[in-house]
Amino acid sequence: MSFETQLPDFIAKIKYLSTDEGGRNTPIKSGYRPHIKFPFSKMMTSAQQKFINQDIVNPGETVNAEIMILSPNFFKHMLKVGMEFKVGEGSKIVANGKLIKILNSDLIRS
């Protein structure tokens, strides 16, 4: 399944770091595909973000986004609302996220 046909796995609040905090220098468009990393794993996975009610987010801003992860099977029964994660471009952290709603029931921690 590709990002184009996949349904969102969860909704998250994402706080992008400002440029002064080491974040990006340029705005981010909805559809952005960074890596995300949860604290329980060393694995990072690609994740497409579709911003809710806006198309562009500037460094330093916070946005709610629907997230589709590339490898949802790896995270089966491992996620819970309130869990935090890092958003990165390679090894550079550009944002911090927090799960606010899990849409893919296979991912909910049992």
JSON list of C-alpha atoms in Angstrom, two decimals:
[
{"chain": "A", "resi": 1, "resn": "MET", "atom": "CA", "xyz": [0.00, 0.00, 0.00]},
{"chain": "A", "resi": 2, "resn": "SER", "atom": "CA", "xyz": [1.29, 3.46, -0.84]},
{"chain": "A", "resi": 3, "resn": "PHE", "atom": "CA", "xyz": [0.78, 6.81, 0.87]},
{"chain": "A", "resi": 4, "resn": "GLU", "atom": "CA", "xyz": [-1.58, 7.74, -1.97]},
{"chain": "A", "resi": 5, "resn": "THR", "atom": "CA", "xyz": [-4.06, 4.95, -1.09]},
{"chain": "A", "resi": 6, "resn": "GLN", "atom": "CA", "xyz": [-3.44, 4.56, 2.66]},
{"chain": "A", "resi": 7, "resn": "LEU", "atom": "CA", "xyz": [-5.86, 5.94, 5.24]},
{"chain": "A", "resi": 8, "resn": "PRO", "atom": "CA", "xyz": [-4.45, 8.01, 8.14]},
{"chain": "A", "resi": 9, "resn": "ASP", "atom": "CA", "xyz": [-3.11, 5.97, 11.08]},
{"chain": "A", "resi": 10, "resn": "PHE", "atom": "CA", "xyz": [-3.47, 8.70, 13.70]},
{"chain": "A", "resi": 11, "resn": "ILE", "atom": "CA", "xyz": [-3.92, 12.40, 14.37]},
{"chain": "A", "resi": 12, "resn": "ALA", "atom": "CA", "xyz": [-1.16, 14.25, 16.17]},
{"chain": "A", "resi": 13, "resn": "LYS", "atom": "CA", "xyz": [-0.38, 17.73, 17.43]},
{"chain": "A", "resi": 14, "resn": "ILE", "atom": "CA", "xyz": [3.00, 18.68, 16.00]},
{"chain": "A", "resi": 15, "resn": "LYS", "atom": "CA", "xyz": [5.13, 21.55, 17.31]},
{"chain": "A", "resi": 16, "resn": "TYR", "atom": "CA", "xyz": [7.77, 22.53, 14.77]},
{"chain": "A", "resi": 17, "resn": "LEU", "atom": "CA", "xyz": [10.98, 23.88, 16.22]},
{"chain": "A", "resi": 18, "resn": "SER", "atom": "CA", "xyz": [11.83, 27.44, 15.28]},
{"chain": "A", "resi": 19, "resn": "THR", "atom": "CA", "xyz": [14.94, 28.09, 13.22]},
{"chain": "A", "resi": 20, "resn": "ASP", "atom": "CA", "xyz": [16.62, 29.43, 16.39]},
{"chain": "A", "resi": 21, "resn": "GLU", "atom": "CA", "xyz": [15.79, 26.14, 18.16]},
{"chain": "A", "resi": 22, "resn": "GLY", "atom": "CA", "xyz": [17.54, 24.16, 15.40]},
{"chain": "A", "resi": 23, "resn": "GLY", "atom": "CA", "xyz": [14.44, 23.54, 13.28]},
{"chain": "A", "resi": 24, "resn": "ARG", "atom": "CA", "xyz": [13.86, 24.13, 9.61]},
{"chain": "A", "resi": 25, "resn": "ASN", "atom": "CA", "xyz": [14.59, 27.41, 7.84]},
{"chain": "A", "resi": 26, "resn": "THR", "atom": "CA", "xyz": [11.64, 27.14, 5.46]},
{"chain": "A", "resi": 27, "resn": "PRO", "atom": "CA", "xyz": [7.89, 26.47, 5.75]},
{"chain": "A", "resi": 28, "resn": "ILE", "atom": "CA", "xyz": [6.46, 22.97, 5.48]},
{"chain": "A", "resi": 29, "resn": "LYS", "atom": "CA", "xyz": [3.64, 22.07, 3.06]},
{"chain": "A", "resi": 30, "resn": "SER", "atom": "CA", "xyz": [0.87, 19.61, 3.82]},
{"chain": "A", "resi": 31, "resn": "GLY", "atom": "CA", "xyz": [1.96, 16.24, 2.44]},
{"chain": "A", "resi": 32, "resn": "TYR", "atom": "CA", "xyz": [5.44, 16.56, 4.01]},
{"chain": "A", "resi": 33, "resn": "ARG", "atom": "CA", "xyz": [7.11, 13.15, 4.55]},
{"chain": "A", "resi": 34, "resn": "PRO", "atom": "CA", "xyz": [9.67, 13.31, 7.37]},
{"chain": "A", "resi": 35, "resn": "HIS", "atom": "CA", "xyz": [10.77, 10.47, 9.62]},
{"chain": "A", "resi": 36, "resn": "ILE", "atom": "CA", "xyz": [9.16, 9.87, 13.00]},
{"chain": "A", "resi": 37, "resn": "LYS", "atom": "CA", "xyz": [10.60, 8.07, 16.01]},
{"chain": "A", "resi": 38, "resn": "PHE", "atom": "CA", "xyz": [8.73, 6.81, 19.04]},
{"chain": "A", "resi": 39, "resn": "PRO", "atom": "CA", "xyz": [10.58, 6.51, 22.37]},
{"chain": "A", "resi": 40, "resn": "PHE", "atom": "CA", "xyz": [10.03, 2.73, 22.65]},
{"chain": "A", "resi": 41, "resn": "SER", "atom": "CA", "xyz": [12.02, 1.92, 19.49]},
{"chain": "A", "resi": 42, "resn": "LYS", "atom": "CA", "xyz": [15.27, 2.83, 17.77]},
{"chain": "A", "resi": 43, "resn": "MET", "atom": "CA", "xyz": [13.50, 2.46, 14.41]},
{"chain": "A", "resi": 44, "resn": "MET", "atom": "CA", "xyz": [12.51, 5.56, 12.49]},
{"chain": "A", "resi": 45, "resn": "THR", "atom": "CA", "xyz": [9.81, 5.35, 9.83]},
{"chain": "A", "resi": 46, "resn": "SER", "atom": "CA", "xyz": [8.65, 7.66, 7.09]},
{"chain": "A", "resi": 47, "resn": "ALA", "atom": "CA", "xyz": [5.34, 9.35, 7.80]},
{"chain": "A", "resi": 48, "resn": "GLN", "atom": "CA", "xyz": [3.25, 11.57, 5.58]},
{"chain": "A", "resi": 49, "resn": "GLN", "atom": "CA", "xyz": [1.61, 14.51, 7.33]},
{"chain": "A", "resi": 50, "resn": "LYS", "atom": "CA", "xyz": [-1.60, 16.05, 6.03]},
{"chain": "A", "resi": 51, "resn": "PHE", "atom": "CA", "xyz": [-2.24, 19.25, 7.94]},
{"chain": "A", "resi": 52, "resn": "ILE", "atom": "CA", "xyz": [-5.77, 19.79, 9.23]},
{"chain": "A", "resi": 53, "resn": "ASN", "atom": "CA", "xyz": [-7.35, 23.11, 8.16]},
{"chain": "A", "resi": 54, "resn": "GLN", "atom": "CA", "xyz": [-4.17, 24.60, 6.68]},
{"chain": "A", "resi": 55, "resn": "ASP", "atom": "CA", "xyz": [-1.72, 24.01, 3.84]},
{"chain": "A", "resi": 56, "resn": "ILE", "atom": "CA", "xyz": [1.52, 25.52, 5.16]},
{"chain": "A", "resi": 57, "resn": "VAL", "atom": "CA", "xyz": [3.21, 25.58, 8.57]},
{"chain": "A", "resi": 58, "resn": "ASN", "atom": "CA", "xyz": [6.13, 27.87, 9.41]},
{"chain": "A", "resi": 59, "resn": "PRO", "atom": "CA", "xyz": [9.02, 26.99, 11.72]},
{"chain": "A", "resi": 60, "resn": "GLY", "atom": "CA", "xyz": [7.96, 27.60, 15.34]},
{"chain": "A", "resi": 61, "resn": "GLU", "atom": "CA", "xyz": [4.27, 26.87, 14.67]},
{"chain": "A", "resi": 62, "resn": "THR", "atom": "CA", "xyz": [2.04, 24.08, 15.96]},
{"chain": "A", "resi": 63, "resn": "VAL", "atom": "CA", "xyz": [-0.41, 22.16, 13.78]},
{"chain": "A", "resi": 64, "resn": "ASN", "atom": "CA", "xyz": [-2.74, 19.17, 14.00]},
{"chain": "A", "resi": 65, "resn": "ALA", "atom": "CA", "xyz": [-2.11, 16.62, 11.26]},
{"chain": "A", "resi": 66, "resn": "GLU", "atom": "CA", "xyz": [-3.34, 13.29, 10.00]},
{"chain": "A", "resi": 67, "resn": "ILE", "atom": "CA", "xyz": [-0.35, 10.95, 9.91]},
{"chain": "A", "resi": 68, "resn": "MET", "atom": "CA", "xyz": [0.15, 7.93, 7.67]},
{"chain": "A", "resi": 69, "resn": "ILE", "atom": "CA", "xyz": [3.16, 5.83, 8.62]},
{"chain": "A", "resi": 70, "resn": "LEU", "atom": "CA", "xyz": [5.01, 3.78, 6.03]},
{"chain": "A", "resi": 71, "resn": "SER", "atom": "CA", "xyz": [5.31, 0.70, 8.23]},
{"chain": "A", "resi": 72, "resn": "PRO", "atom": "CA", "xyz": [2.15, 0.45, 10.37]},
{"chain": "A", "resi": 73, "resn": "ASN", "atom": "CA", "xyz": [2.62, -3.30, 10.92]},
{"chain": "A", "resi": 74, "resn": "PHE", "atom": "CA", "xyz": [5.80, -2.62, 12.92]},
{"chain": "A", "resi": 75, "resn": "PHE", "atom": "CA", "xyz": [3.77, -0.49, 15.37]},
{"chain": "A", "resi": 76, "resn": "LYS", "atom": "CA", "xyz": [0.88, -2.95, 15.81]},
{"chain": "A", "resi": 77, "resn": "HIS", "atom": "CA", "xyz": [-0.52, -2.73, 19.38]},
{"chain": "A", "resi": 78, "resn": "MET", "atom": "CA", "xyz": [2.21, -0.27, 20.43]},
{"chain": "A", "resi": 79, "resn": "LEU", "atom": "CA", "xyz": [0.65, 3.21, 20.35]},
{"chain": "A", "resi": 80, "resn": "LYS", "atom": "CA", "xyz": [-1.54, 5.07, 22.82]},
{"chain": "A", "resi": 81, "resn": "VAL", "atom": "CA", "xyz": [-3.12, 8.52, 22.96]},
{"chain": "A", "resi": 82, "resn": "GLY", "atom": "CA", "xyz": [-0.77, 10.98, 24.64]},
{"chain": "A", "resi": 83, "resn": "MET", "atom": "CA", "xyz": [2.38, 9.21, 23.42]},
{"chain": "A", "resi": 84, "resn": "GLU", "atom": "CA", "xyz": [5.05, 11.61, 22.20]},
{"chain": "A", "resi": 85, "resn": "PHE", "atom": "CA", "xyz": [7.39, 11.22, 19.23]},
{"chain": "A", "resi": 86, "resn": "LYS", "atom": "CA", "xyz": [10.14, 13.08, 17.39]},
{"chain": "A", "resi": 87, "resn": "VAL", "atom": "CA", "xyz": [9.93, 14.32, 13.80]},
{"chain": "A", "resi": 88, "resn": "GLY", "atom": "CA", "xyz": [13.18, 14.32, 11.91]},
{"chain": "A", "resi": 89, "resn": "GLU", "atom": "CA", "xyz": [14.93, 14.93, 8.65]},
{"chain": "A", "resi": 90, "resn": "GLY", "atom": "CA", "xyz": [17.72, 12.40, 8.74]},
{"chain": "A", "resi": 91, "resn": "SER", "atom": "CA", "xyz": [19.34, 12.78, 12.17]},
{"chain": "A", "resi": 92, "resn": "LYS", "atom": "CA", "xyz": [18.06, 16.37, 12.62]},
{"chain": "A", "resi": 93, "resn": "ILE", "atom": "CA", "xyz": [15.00, 16.75, 14.88]},
{"chain": "A", "resi": 94, "resn": "VAL", "atom": "CA", "xyz": [12.67, 19.39, 13.39]},
{"chain": "A", "resi": 95, "resn": "ALA", "atom": "CA", "xyz": [9.53, 18.90, 15.52]},
{"chain": "A", "resi": 96, "resn": "ASN", "atom": "CA", "xyz": [7.95, 17.13, 18.46]},
{"chain": "A", "resi": 97, "resn": "GLY", "atom": "CA", "xyz": [4.61, 15.40, 18.18]},
{"chain": "A", "resi": 98, "resn": "LYS", "atom": "CA", "xyz": [1.94, 13.99, 20.47]},
{"chain": "A", "resi": 99, "resn": "LEU", "atom": "CA", "xyz": [-0.75, 11.47, 19.53]},
{"chain": "A", "resi": 100, "resn": "ILE", "atom": "CA", "xyz": [-4.22, 12.90, 20.07]},
{"chain": "A", "resi": 101, "resn": "LYS", "atom": "CA", "xyz": [-6.33, 10.24, 18.30]},
{"chain": "A", "resi": 102, "resn": "ILE", "atom": "CA", "xyz": [-5.53, 6.80, 16.90]},
{"chain": "A", "resi": 103, "resn": "LEU", "atom": "CA", "xyz": [-7.52, 6.01, 13.75]},
{"chain": "A", "resi": 104, "resn": "ASN", "atom": "CA", "xyz": [-5.95, 2.63, 12.86]},
{"chain": "A", "resi": 105, "resn": "SER", "atom": "CA", "xyz": [-7.28, 0.30, 15.59]},
{"chain": "A", "resi": 106, "resn": "ASP", "atom": "CA", "xyz": [-4.49, -2.23, 14.88]},
{"chain": "A", "resi": 107, "resn": "LEU", "atom": "CA", "xyz": [-2.00, 0.26, 16.36]},
{"chain": "A", "resi": 108, "resn": "ILE", "atom": "CA", "xyz": [-3.74, 0.74, 19.72]},
{"chain": "A", "resi": 109, "resn": "ARG", "atom": "CA", "xyz": [-1.77, -0.66, 22.65]},
{"chain": "A", "resi": 110, "resn": "SER", "atom": "CA", "xyz": [-3.76, -3.50, 24.20]}
]
